[in-house]
PDB file of N, CA and C in Angstrom:
ATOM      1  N   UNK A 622      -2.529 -11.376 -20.671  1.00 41.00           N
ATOM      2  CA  UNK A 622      -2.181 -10.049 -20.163  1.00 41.00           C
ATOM      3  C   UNK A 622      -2.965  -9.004 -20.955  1.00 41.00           C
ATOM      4  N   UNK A 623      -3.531  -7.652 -20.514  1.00 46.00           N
ATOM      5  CA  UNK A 623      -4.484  -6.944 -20.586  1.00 46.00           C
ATOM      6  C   UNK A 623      -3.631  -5.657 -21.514  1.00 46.00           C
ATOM      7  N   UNK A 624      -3.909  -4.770 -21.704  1.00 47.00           N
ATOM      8  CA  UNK A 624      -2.981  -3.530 -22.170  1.00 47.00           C
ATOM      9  C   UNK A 624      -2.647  -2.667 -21.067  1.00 47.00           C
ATOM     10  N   UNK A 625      -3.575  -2.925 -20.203  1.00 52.00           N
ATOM     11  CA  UNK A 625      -2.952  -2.060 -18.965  1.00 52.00           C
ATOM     12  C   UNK A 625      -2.473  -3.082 -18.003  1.00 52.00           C
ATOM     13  N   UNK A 626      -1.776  -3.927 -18.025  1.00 57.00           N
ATOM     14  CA  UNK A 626      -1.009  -5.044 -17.340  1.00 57.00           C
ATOM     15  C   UNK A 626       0.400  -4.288 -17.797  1.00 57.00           C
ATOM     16  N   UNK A 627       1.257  -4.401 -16.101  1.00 57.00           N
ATOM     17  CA  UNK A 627       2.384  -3.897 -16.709  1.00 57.00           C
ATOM     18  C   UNK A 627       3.391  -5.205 -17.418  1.00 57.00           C
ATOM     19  N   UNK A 628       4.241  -4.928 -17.741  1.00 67.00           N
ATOM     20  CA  UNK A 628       5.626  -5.979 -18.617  1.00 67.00           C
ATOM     21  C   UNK A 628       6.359  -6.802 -17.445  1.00 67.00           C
ATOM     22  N   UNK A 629       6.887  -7.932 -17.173  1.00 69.00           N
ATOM     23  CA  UNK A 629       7.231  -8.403 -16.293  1.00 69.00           C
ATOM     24  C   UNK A 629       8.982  -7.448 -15.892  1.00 69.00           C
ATOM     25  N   UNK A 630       9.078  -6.487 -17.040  1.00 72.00           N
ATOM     26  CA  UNK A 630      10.582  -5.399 -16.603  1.00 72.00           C
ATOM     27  C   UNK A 630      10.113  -4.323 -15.653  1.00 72.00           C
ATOM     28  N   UNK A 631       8.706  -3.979 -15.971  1.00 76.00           N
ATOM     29  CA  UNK A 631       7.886  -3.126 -14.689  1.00 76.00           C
ATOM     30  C   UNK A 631       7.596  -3.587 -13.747  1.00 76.00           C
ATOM     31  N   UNK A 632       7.445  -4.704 -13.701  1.00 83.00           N
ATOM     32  CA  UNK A 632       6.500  -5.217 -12.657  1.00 83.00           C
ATOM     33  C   UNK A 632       7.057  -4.759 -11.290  1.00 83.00           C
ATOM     34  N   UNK A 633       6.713  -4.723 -10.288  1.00 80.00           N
ATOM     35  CA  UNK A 633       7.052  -4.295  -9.074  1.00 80.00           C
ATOM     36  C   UNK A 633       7.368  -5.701  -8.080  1.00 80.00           C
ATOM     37  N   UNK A 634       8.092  -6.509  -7.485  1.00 85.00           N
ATOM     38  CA  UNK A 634       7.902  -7.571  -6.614  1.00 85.00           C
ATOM     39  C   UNK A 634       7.753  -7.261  -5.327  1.00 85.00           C
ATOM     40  N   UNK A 635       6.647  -8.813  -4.929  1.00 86.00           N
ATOM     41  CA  UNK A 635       6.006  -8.699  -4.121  1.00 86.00           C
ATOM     42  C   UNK A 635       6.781  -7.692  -2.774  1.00 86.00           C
ATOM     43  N   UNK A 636       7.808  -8.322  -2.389  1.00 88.00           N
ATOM     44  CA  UNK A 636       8.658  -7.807  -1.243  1.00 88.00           C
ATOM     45  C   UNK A 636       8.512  -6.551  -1.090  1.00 88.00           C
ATOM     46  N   UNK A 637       8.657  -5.574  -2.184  1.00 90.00           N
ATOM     47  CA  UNK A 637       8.732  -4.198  -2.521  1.00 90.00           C
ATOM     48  C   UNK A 637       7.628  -3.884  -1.954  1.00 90.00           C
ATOM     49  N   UNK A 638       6.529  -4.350  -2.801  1.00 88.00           N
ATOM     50  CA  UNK A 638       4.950  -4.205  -2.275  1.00 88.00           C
ATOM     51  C   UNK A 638       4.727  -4.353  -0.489  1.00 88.00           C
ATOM     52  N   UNK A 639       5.123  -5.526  -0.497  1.00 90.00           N
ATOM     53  CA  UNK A 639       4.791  -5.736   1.489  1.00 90.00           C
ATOM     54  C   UNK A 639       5.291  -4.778   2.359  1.00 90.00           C
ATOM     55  N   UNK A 640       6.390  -4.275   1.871  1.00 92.00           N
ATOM     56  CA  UNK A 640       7.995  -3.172   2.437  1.00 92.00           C
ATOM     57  C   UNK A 640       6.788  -1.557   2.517  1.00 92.00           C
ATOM     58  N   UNK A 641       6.042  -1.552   1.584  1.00 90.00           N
ATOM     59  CA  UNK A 641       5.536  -0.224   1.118  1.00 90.00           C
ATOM     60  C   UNK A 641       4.204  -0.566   2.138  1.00 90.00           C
ATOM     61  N   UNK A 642       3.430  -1.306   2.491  1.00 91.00           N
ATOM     62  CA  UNK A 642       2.351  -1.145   3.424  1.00 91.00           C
ATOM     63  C   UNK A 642       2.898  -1.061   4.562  1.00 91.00           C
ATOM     64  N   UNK A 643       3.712  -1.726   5.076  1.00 91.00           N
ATOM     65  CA  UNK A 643       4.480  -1.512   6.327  1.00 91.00           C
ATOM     66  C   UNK A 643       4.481  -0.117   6.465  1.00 91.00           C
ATOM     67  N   UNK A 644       5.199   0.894   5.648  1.00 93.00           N
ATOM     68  CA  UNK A 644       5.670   1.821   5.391  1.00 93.00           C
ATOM     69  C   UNK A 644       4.490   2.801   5.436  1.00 93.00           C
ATOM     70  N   UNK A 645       3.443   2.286   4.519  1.00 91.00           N
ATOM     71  CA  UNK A 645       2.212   3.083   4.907  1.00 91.00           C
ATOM     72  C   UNK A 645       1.745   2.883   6.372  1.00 91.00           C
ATOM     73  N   UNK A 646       1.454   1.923   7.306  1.00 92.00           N
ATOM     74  CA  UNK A 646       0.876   1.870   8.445  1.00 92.00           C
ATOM     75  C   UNK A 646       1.488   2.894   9.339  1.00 92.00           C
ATOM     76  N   UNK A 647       3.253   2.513   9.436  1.00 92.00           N
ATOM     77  CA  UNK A 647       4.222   3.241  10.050  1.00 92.00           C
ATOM     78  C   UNK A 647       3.465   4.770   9.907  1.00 92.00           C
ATOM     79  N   UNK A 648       3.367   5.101   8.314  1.00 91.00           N
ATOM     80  CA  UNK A 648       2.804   6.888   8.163  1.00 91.00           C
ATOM     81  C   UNK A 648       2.020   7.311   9.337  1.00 91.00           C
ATOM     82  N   UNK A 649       0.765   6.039   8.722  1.00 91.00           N
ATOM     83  CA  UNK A 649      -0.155   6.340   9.722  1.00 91.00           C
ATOM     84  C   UNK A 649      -1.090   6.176  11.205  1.00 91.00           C
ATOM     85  N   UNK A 650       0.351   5.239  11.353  1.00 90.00           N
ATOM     86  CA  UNK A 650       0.897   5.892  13.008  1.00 90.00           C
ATOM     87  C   UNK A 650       0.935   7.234  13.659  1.00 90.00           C
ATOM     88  N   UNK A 651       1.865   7.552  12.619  1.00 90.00           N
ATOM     89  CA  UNK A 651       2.282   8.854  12.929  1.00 90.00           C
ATOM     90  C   UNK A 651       1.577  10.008  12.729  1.00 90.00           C
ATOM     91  N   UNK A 652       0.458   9.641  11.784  1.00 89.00           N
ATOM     92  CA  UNK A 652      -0.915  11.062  11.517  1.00 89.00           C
ATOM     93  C   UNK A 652      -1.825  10.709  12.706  1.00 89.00           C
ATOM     94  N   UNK A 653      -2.261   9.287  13.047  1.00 88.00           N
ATOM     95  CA  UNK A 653      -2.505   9.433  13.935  1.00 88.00           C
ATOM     96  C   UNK A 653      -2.187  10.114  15.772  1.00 88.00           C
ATOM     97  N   UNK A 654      -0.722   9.519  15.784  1.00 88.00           N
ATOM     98  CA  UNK A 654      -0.324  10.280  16.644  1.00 88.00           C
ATOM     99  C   UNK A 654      -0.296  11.922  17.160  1.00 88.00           C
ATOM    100  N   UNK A 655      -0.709  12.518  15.479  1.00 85.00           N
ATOM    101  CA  UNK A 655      -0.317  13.732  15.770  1.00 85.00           C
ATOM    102  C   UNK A 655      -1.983  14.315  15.504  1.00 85.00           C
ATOM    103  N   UNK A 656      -3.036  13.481  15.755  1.00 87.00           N
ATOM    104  CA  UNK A 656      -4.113  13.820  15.618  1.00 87.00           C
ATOM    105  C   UNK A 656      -4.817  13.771  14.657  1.00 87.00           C
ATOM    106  N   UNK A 657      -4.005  13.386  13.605  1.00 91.00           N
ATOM    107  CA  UNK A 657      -4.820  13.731  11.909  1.00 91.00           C
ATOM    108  C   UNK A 657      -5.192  12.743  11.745  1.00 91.00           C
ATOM    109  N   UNK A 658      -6.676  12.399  12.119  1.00 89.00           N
ATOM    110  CA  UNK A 658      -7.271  10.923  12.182  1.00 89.00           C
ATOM    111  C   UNK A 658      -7.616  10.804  11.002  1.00 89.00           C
ATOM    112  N   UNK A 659      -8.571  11.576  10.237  1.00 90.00           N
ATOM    113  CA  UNK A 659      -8.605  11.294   8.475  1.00 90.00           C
ATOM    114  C   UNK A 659      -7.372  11.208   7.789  1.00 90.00           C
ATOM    115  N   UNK A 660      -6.397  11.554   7.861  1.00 89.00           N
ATOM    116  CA  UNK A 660      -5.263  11.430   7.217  1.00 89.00           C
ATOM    117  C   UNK A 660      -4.618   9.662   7.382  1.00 89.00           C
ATOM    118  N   UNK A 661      -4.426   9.534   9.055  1.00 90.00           N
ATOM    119  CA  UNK A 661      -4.234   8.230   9.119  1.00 90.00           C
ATOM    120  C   UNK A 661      -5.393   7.159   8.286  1.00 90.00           C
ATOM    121  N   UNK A 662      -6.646   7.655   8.718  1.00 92.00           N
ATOM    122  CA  UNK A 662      -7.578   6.501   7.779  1.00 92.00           C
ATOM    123  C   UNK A 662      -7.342   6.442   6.624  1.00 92.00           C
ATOM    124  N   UNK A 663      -7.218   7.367   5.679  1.00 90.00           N
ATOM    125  CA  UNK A 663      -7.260   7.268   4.250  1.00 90.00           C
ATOM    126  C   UNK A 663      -5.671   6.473   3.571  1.00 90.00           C
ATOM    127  N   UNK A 664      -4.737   6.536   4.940  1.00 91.00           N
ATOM    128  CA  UNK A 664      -3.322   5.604   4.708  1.00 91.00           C
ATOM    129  C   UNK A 664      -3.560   4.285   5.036  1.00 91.00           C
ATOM    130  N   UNK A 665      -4.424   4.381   6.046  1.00 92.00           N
ATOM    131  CA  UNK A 665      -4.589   2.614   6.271  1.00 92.00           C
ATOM    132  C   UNK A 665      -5.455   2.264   5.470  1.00 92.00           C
ATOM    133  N   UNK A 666      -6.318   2.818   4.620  1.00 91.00           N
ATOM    134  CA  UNK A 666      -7.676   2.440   3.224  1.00 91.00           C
ATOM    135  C   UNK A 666      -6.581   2.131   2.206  1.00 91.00           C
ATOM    136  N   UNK A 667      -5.378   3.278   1.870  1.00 91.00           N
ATOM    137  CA  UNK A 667      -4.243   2.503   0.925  1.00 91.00           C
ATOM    138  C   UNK A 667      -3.887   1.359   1.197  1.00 91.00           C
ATOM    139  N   UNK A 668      -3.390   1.137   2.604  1.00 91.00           N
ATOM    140  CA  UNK A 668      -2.012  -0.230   2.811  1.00 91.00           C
ATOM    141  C   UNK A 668      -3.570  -0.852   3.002  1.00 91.00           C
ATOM    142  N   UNK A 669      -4.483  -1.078   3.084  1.00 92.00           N
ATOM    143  CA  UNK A 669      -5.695  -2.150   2.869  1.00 92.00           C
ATOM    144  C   UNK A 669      -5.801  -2.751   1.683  1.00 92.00           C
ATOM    145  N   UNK A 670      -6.161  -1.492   0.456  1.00 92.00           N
ATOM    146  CA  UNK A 670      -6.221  -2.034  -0.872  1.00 92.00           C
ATOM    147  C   UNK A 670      -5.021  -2.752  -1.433  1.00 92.00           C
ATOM    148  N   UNK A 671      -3.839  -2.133  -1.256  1.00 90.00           N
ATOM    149  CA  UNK A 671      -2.929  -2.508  -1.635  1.00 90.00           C
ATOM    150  C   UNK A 671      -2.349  -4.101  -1.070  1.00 90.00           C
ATOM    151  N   UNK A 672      -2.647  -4.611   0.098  1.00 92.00           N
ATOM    152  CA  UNK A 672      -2.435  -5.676   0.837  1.00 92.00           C
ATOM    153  C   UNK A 672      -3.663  -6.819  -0.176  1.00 92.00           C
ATOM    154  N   UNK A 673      -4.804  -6.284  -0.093  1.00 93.00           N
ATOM    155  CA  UNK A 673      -5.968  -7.245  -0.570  1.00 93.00           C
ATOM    156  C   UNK A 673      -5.166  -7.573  -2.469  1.00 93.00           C
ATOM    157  N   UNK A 674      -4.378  -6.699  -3.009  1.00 88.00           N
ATOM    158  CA  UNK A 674      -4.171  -6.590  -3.870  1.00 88.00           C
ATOM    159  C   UNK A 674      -2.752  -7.838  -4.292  1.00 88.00           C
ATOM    160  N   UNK A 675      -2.144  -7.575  -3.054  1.00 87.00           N
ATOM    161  CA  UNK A 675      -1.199  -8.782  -2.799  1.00 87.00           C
ATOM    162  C   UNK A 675      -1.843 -10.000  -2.529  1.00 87.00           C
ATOM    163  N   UNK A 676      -2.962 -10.239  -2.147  1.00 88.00           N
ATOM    164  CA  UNK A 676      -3.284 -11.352  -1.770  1.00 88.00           C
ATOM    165  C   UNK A 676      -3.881 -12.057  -2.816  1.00 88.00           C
ATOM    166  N   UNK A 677      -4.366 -10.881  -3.913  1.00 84.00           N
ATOM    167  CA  UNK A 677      -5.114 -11.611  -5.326  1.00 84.00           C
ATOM    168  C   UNK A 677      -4.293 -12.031  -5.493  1.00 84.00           C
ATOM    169  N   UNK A 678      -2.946 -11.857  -5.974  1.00 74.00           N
ATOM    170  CA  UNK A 678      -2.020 -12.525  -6.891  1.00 74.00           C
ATOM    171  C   UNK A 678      -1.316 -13.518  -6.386  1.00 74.00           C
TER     172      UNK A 678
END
């Protein structure tokens, strides 16, 4: 473990993580819907990284 590795009392689990891209797409649904196409992209570039990020581990 690194110094910027969090403590396994921080750590976040996975579920939480999967719950939160959902959550991002859902957003940016909804920026999309309402026209804000850069807004939706830059939410689905999050729930991207963040998904690829689940998949390292």
């Amino acid at each position: 473990m690194t110094d910027t590795d969090e403590t396994p009392e921080d750590a976040v689990p996975v579920a939480e993580l999967e719950t939160l891209v959902d959550q991002f797409r859902e957003r940016a649904d909804d920026r999309m819907s309402l026209g804000l196409i850069e807004a939706s992209d830059g939410i689905n570039r999050c729930a991207d990284e963040l998904e690829a990020l689940i998949e390292a581990e």
